[in-house]
Short mmCIF file of C-alpha atoms in Angstrom, two decimals:
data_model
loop_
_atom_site.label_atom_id
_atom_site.label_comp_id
_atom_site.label_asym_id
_atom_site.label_seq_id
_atom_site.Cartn_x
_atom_site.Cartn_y
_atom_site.Cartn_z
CA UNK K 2 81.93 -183.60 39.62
CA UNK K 3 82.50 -181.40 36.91
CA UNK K 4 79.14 -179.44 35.18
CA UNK K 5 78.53 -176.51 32.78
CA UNK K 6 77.28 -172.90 33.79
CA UNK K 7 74.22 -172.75 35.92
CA UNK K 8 72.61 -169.59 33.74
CA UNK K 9 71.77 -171.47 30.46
CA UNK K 10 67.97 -172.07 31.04
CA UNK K 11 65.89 -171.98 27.96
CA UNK K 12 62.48 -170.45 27.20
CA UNK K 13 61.12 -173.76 25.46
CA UNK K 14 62.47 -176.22 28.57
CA UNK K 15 60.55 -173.37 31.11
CA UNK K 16 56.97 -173.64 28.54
CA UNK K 17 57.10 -177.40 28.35
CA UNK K 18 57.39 -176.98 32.41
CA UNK K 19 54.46 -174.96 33.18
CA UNK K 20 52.76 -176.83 31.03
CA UNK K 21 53.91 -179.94 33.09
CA UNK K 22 52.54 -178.28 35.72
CA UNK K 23 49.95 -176.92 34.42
CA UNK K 24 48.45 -180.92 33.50
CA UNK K 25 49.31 -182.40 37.32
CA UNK K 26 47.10 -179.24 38.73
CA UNK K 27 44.20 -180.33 36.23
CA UNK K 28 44.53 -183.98 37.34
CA UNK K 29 45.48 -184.62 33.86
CA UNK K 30 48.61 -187.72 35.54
CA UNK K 31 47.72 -190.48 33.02
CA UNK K 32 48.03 -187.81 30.25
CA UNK K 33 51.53 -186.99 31.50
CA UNK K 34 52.27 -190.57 31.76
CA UNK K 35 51.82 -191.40 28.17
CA UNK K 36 53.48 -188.51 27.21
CA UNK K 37 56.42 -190.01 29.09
CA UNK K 38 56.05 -192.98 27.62
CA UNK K 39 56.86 -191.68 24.54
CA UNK K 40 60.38 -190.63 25.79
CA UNK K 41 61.14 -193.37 26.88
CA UNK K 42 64.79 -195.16 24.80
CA UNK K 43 66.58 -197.97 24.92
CA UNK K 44 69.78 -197.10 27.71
CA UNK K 45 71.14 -200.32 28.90
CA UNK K 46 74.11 -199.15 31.04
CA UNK K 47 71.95 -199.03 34.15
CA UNK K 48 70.00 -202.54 34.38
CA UNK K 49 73.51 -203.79 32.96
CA UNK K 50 74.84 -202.55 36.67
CA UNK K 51 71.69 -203.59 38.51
CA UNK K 52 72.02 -206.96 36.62
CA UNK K 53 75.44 -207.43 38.59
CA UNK K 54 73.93 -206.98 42.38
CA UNK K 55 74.11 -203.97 43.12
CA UNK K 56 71.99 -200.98 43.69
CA UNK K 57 71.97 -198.13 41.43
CA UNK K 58 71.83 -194.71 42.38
CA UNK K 59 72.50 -191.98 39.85
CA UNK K 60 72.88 -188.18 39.81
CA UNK K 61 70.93 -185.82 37.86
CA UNK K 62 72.05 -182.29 36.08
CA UNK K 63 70.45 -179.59 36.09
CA UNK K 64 71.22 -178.45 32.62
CA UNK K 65 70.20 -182.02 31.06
CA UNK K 66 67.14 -181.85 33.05
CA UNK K 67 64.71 -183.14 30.41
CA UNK K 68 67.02 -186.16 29.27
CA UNK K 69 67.75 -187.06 32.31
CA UNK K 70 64.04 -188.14 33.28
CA UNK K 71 63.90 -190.11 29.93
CA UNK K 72 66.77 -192.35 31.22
CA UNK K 73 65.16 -192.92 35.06
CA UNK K 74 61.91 -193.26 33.28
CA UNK K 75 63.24 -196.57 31.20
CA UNK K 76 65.06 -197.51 33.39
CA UNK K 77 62.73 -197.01 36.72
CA UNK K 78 63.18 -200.59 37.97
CA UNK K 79 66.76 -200.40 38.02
CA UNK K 80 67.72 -197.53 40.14
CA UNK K 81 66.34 -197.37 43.70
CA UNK K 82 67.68 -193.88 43.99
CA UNK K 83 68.20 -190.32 42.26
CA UNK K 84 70.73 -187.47 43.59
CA UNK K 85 69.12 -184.52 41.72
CA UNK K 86 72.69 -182.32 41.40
CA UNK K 87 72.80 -179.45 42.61
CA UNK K 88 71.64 -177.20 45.39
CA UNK K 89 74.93 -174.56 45.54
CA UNK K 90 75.00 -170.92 47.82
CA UNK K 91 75.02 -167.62 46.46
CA UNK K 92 77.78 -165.06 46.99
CA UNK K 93 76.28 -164.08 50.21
CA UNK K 94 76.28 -167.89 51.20
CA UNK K 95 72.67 -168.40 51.15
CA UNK K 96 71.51 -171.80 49.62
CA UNK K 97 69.33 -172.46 46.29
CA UNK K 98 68.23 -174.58 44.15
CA UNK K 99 68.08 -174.71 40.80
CA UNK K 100 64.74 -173.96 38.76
CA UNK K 101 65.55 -177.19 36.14
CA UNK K 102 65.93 -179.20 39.80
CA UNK K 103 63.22 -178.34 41.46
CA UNK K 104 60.79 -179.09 38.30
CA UNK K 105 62.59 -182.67 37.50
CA UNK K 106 62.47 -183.42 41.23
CA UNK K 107 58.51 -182.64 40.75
CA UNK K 108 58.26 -185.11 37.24
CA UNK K 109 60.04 -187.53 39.43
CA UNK K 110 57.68 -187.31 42.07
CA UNK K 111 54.40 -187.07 40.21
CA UNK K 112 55.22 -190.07 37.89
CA UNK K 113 53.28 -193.32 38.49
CA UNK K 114 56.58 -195.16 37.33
CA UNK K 115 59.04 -193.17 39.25
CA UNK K 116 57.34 -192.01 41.85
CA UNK K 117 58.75 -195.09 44.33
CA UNK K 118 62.51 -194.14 43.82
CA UNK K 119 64.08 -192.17 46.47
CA UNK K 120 65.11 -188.68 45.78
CA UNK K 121 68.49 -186.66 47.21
CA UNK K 122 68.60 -183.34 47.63
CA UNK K 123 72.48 -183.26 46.50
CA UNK K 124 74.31 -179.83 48.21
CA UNK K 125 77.54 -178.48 47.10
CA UNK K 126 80.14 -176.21 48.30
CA UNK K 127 79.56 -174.10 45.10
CA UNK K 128 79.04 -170.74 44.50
CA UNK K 129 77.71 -168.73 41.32
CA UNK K 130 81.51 -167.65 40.73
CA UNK K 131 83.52 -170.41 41.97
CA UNK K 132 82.99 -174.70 42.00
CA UNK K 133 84.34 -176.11 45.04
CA UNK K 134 84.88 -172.87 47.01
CA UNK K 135 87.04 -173.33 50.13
CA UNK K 136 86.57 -169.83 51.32
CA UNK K 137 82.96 -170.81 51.30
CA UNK K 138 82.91 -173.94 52.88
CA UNK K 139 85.73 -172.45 55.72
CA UNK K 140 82.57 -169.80 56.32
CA UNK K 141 79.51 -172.51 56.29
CA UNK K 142 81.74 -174.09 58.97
CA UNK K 143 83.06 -171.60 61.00
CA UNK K 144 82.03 -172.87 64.44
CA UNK K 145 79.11 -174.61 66.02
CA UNK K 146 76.35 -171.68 65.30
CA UNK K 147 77.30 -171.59 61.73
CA UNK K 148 77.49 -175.35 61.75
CA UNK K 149 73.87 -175.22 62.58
CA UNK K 150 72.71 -172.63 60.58
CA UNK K 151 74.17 -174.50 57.30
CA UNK K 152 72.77 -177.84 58.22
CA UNK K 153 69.16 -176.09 59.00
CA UNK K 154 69.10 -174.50 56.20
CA UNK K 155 70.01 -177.81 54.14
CA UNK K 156 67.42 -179.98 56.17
CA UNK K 157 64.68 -176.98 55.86
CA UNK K 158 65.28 -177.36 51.70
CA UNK K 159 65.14 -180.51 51.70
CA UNK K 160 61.73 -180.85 53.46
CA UNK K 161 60.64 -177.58 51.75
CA UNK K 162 60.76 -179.79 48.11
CA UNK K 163 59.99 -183.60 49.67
CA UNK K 164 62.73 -185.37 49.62
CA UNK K 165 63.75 -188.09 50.90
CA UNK K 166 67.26 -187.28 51.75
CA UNK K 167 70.44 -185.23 52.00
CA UNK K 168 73.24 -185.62 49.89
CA UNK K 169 76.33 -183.29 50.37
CA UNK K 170 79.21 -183.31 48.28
CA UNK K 171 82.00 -180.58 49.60
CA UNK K 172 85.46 -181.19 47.68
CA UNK K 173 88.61 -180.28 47.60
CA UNK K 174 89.02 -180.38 51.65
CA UNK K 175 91.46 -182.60 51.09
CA UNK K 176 94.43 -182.61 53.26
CA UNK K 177 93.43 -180.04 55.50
CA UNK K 178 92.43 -181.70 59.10
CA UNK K 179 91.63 -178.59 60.73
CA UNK K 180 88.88 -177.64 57.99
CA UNK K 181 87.70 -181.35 58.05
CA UNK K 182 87.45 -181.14 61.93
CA UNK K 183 84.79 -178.30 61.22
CA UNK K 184 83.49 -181.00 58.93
CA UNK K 185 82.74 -182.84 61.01
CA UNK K 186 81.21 -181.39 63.68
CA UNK K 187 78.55 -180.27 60.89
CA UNK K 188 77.93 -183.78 59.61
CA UNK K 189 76.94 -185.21 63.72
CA UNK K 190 74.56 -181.86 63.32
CA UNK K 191 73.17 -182.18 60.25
CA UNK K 192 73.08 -186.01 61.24
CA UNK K 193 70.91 -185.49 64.18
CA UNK K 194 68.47 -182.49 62.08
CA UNK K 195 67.78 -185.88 59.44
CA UNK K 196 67.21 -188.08 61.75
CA UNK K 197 64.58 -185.72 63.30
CA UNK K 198 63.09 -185.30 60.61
CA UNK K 199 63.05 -188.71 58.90
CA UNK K 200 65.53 -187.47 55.95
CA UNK K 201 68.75 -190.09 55.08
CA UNK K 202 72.05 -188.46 54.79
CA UNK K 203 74.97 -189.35 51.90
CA UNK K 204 78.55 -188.17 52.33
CA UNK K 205 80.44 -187.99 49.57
CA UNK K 206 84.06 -188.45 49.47
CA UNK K 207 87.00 -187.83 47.13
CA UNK K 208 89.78 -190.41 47.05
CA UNK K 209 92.16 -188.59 48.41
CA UNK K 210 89.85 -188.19 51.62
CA UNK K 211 92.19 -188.62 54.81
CA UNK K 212 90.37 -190.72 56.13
CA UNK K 213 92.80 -192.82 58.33
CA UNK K 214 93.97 -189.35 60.02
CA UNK K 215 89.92 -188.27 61.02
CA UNK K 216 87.11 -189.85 62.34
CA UNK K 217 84.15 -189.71 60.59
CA UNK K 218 80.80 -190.41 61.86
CA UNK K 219 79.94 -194.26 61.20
CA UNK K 220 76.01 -193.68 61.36
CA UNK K 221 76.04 -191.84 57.61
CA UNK K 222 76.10 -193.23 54.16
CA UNK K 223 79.20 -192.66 52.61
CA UNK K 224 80.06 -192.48 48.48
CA UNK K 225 83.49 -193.08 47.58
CA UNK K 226 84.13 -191.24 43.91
CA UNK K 227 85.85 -194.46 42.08
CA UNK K 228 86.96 -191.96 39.17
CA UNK K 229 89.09 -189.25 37.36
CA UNK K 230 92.22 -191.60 37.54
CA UNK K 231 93.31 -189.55 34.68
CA UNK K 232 92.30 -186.26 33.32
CA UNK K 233 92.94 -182.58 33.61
CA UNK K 234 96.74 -182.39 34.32
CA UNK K 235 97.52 -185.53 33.74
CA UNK K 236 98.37 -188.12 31.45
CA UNK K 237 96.16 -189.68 29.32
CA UNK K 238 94.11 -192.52 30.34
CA UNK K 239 91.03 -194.30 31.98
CA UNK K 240 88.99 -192.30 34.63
CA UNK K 241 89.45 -195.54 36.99
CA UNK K 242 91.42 -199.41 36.51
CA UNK K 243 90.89 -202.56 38.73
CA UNK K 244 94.26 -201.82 40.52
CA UNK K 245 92.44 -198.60 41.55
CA UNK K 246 88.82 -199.57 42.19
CA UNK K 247 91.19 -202.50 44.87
CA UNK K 248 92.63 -199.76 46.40
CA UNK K 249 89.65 -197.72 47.53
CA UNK K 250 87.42 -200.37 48.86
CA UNK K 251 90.99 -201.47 50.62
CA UNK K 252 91.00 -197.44 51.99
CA UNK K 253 87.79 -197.07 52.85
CA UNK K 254 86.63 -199.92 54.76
CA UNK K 255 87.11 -199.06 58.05
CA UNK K 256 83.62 -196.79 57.17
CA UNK K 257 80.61 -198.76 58.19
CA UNK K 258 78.09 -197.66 55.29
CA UNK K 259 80.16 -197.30 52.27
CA UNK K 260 78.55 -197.08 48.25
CA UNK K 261 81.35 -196.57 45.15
CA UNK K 262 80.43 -193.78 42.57
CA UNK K 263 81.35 -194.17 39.27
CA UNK K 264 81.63 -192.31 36.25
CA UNK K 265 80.66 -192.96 32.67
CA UNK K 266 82.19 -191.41 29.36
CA UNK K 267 85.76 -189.42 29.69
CA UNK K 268 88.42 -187.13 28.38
CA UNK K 269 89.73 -186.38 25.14
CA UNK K 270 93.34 -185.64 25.68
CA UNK K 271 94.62 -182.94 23.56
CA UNK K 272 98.10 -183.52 23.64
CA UNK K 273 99.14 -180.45 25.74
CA UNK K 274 98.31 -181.26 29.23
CA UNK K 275 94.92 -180.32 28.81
CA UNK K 276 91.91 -182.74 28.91
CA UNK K 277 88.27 -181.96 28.06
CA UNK K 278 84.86 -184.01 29.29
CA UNK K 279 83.33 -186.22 27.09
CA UNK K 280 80.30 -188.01 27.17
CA UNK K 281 79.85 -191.99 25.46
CA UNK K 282 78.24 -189.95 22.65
CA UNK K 283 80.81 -187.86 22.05
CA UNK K 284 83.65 -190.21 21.67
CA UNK K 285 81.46 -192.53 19.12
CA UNK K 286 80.78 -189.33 17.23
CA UNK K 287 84.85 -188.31 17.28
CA UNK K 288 84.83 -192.42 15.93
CA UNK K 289 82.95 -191.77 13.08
CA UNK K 290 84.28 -188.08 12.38
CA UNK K 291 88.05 -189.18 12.12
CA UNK K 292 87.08 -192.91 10.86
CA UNK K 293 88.69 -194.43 13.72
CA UNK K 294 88.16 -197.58 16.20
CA UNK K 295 88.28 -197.71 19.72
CA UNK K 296 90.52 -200.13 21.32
CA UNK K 297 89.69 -201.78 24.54
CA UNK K 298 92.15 -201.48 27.33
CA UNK K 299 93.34 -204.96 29.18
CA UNK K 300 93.83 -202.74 32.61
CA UNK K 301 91.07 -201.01 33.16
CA UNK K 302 88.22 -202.28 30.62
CA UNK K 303 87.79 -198.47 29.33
CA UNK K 304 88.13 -197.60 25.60
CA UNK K 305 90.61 -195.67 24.02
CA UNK K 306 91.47 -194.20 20.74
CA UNK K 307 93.39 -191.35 18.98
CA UNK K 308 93.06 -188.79 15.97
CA UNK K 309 95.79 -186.31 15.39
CA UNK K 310 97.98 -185.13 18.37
CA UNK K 311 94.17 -186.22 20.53
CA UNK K 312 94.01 -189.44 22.67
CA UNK K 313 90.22 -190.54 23.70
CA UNK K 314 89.71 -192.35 26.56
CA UNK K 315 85.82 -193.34 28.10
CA UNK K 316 83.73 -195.70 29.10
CA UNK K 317 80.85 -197.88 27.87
CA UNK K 318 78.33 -200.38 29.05
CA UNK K 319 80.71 -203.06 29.05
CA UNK K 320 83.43 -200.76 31.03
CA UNK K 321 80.83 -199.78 33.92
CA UNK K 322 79.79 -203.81 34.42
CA UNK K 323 83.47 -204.64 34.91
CA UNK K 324 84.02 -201.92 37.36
CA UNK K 325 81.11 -202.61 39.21
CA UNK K 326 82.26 -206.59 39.10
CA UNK K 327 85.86 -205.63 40.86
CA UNK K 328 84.28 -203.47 43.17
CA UNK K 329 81.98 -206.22 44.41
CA UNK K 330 84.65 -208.55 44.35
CA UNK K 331 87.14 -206.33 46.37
CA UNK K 332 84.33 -205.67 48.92
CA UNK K 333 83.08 -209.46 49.47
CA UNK K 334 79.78 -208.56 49.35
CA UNK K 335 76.92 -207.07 47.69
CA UNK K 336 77.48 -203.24 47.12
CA UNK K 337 75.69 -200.27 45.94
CA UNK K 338 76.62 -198.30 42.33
CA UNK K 339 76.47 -194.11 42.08
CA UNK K 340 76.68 -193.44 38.71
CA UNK K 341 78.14 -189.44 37.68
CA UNK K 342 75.96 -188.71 35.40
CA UNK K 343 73.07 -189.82 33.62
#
């Protein structure tokens, strides 16, 4: 999952909190409520998932905080979950949480509409300095004490801000057996800590997981990231196609509990090599600024288009209910949706 820098928190988003806060304390919920109500807009992708079978879960950011609860608000009744992205560690390898979390995780909680949907605590090997930090995650796993210091500390947040489960996303392991060995001996701990304490647990996995050289727990949940087919580095194209939705569910199934995660929008292509994130906004608003139309791809159901030495690809509504149709189809049976982001 790629996101933006965790230090751009504004004054106005940390007033409109307090006084958030401020109204819950005073017992003022229905007041909230209607103010919520007003947010509310018309975002179809999600109940267009739901509509297919399967369950929806979807991550949060922490830097889109306020937008984000305007989507799970309309769309309440078709997500039965919410990952609320991301608890990291600082330099010194101590977890925390971000303010912007910890207040939409509150909203999410304190809602009459909302309230019922699960909430993840989603953990990842980040620090302040570095996303996906090896030399971090080779220290939270060093051996068995610092196993079980890390998954303490994860369980003891988790209860700390009431939520209903643990969600940890450490990437770029990879190849590297030995590291996922240490892995794993922290999952069957922080396995057993959840189950003590009533929590549900979420694995997620990249595809290039080895998974047919270790042996993963079968008691967790596990999220397979269906996307980024194409992007950074490579060459242009959809972030996932049918051929490659077949081939995970085809990897993967030897896992017992196993959920796809998909991703919505894409990358604009710049010609060089490079590729930079774009959201379904974004690529409608590159439509209208170059007066060009999308085209939609037989392979993979994404759109594409292209202005100067830029190629666009991303998804839309339509994209998301096709990939969630193979993925059903591959697996035989009915399935359950992450969607990166809302």
């Amino acid at each position: 999952m790629k996101y933006l820098s965790r230090h751009s928190i504004s004054i106005p988003f940390l007033l409109a909190v307090c006084l958030f806060l401020s109204a819950c304390r005073h017992g003022e919920s229905g007041s909230f409520e209607k103010n919520a109500e007003s947010l509310s807009y018309d975002h179809t992708e999600i109940s267009a998932m739901n509509s297919e079978g399967a369950d929806v879960f979807v991550w949060t950011a922490y830097w889109d905080a306020k937008r984000a609860f305007r989507t799970i608000y309309s769309d309440a009744d078709s997500i039965s979950s919410v990952g609320t992205f991301a608890a990291y560690y600082t330099e010194d390898g101590e977890l925390t949480l971000p303010e912007e979390t910890r207040q939409l995780s509150v909203r999410l909680s304190h809602s009459e509409k909302t309230g019922e949907i699960l909430r993840y605590l989603t953990v990842v090997n980040d620090t302040e300095s570095e996303q996906k930090n090896l030399d971090l995650t080779a220290m939270l796993l060093d051996d068995e004490t610092s196993c079980e210091k890390t998954a303490s500390a994860i369980v003891q947040m988790a209860e700390e801000y009431h939520y209903d489960g643990v969600e940890v996303d450490f990437e770029k392991i990879r190849s590297d057996l030995n590291l996922w060995n240490q892995f794993i001996r922290f999952e069957e701990q922080l396995y057993r800590l959840c189950q003590e304490k009533g929590l549900r647990l979420r694995i997620v996995l990249e595809p290039s997981t080895p998974v047919e050289d270790i042996r993963l727990p079968q008691e967790p949940e596990y999220v397979v990231m269906c996307y980024n087919l194409h992007g950074a580095g490579s060459e242009p194209g959809p972030k996932a196609d049918t051929e490659f939705l077949k081939k995970m569910v085809k990897k993967f199934a030897r896992l017992k509990h196993i959920s796809y995660a998909l991703a919505n929008g894409g990358f604009d292509f710049d010609g060089s090599g490079d590729a930079k994130s774009v959201t379904y906004d974004d690529a409608e608003k590159l439509l209208l600024r170059y007066g060009k139309e999308s085209v939609r791809d037989r392979k993979s159901g994404a759109l594409y288009f292209q202005y100067g030495s830029h190629t666009v690809w991303y998804a839309d509504e339509q994209t998301l209910v096709r990939w969630t149709k193979v993925l059903q189809t591959a697996a035989g049976k009915k399935i359950s949706v992450s969607l990166w982001r809302i």
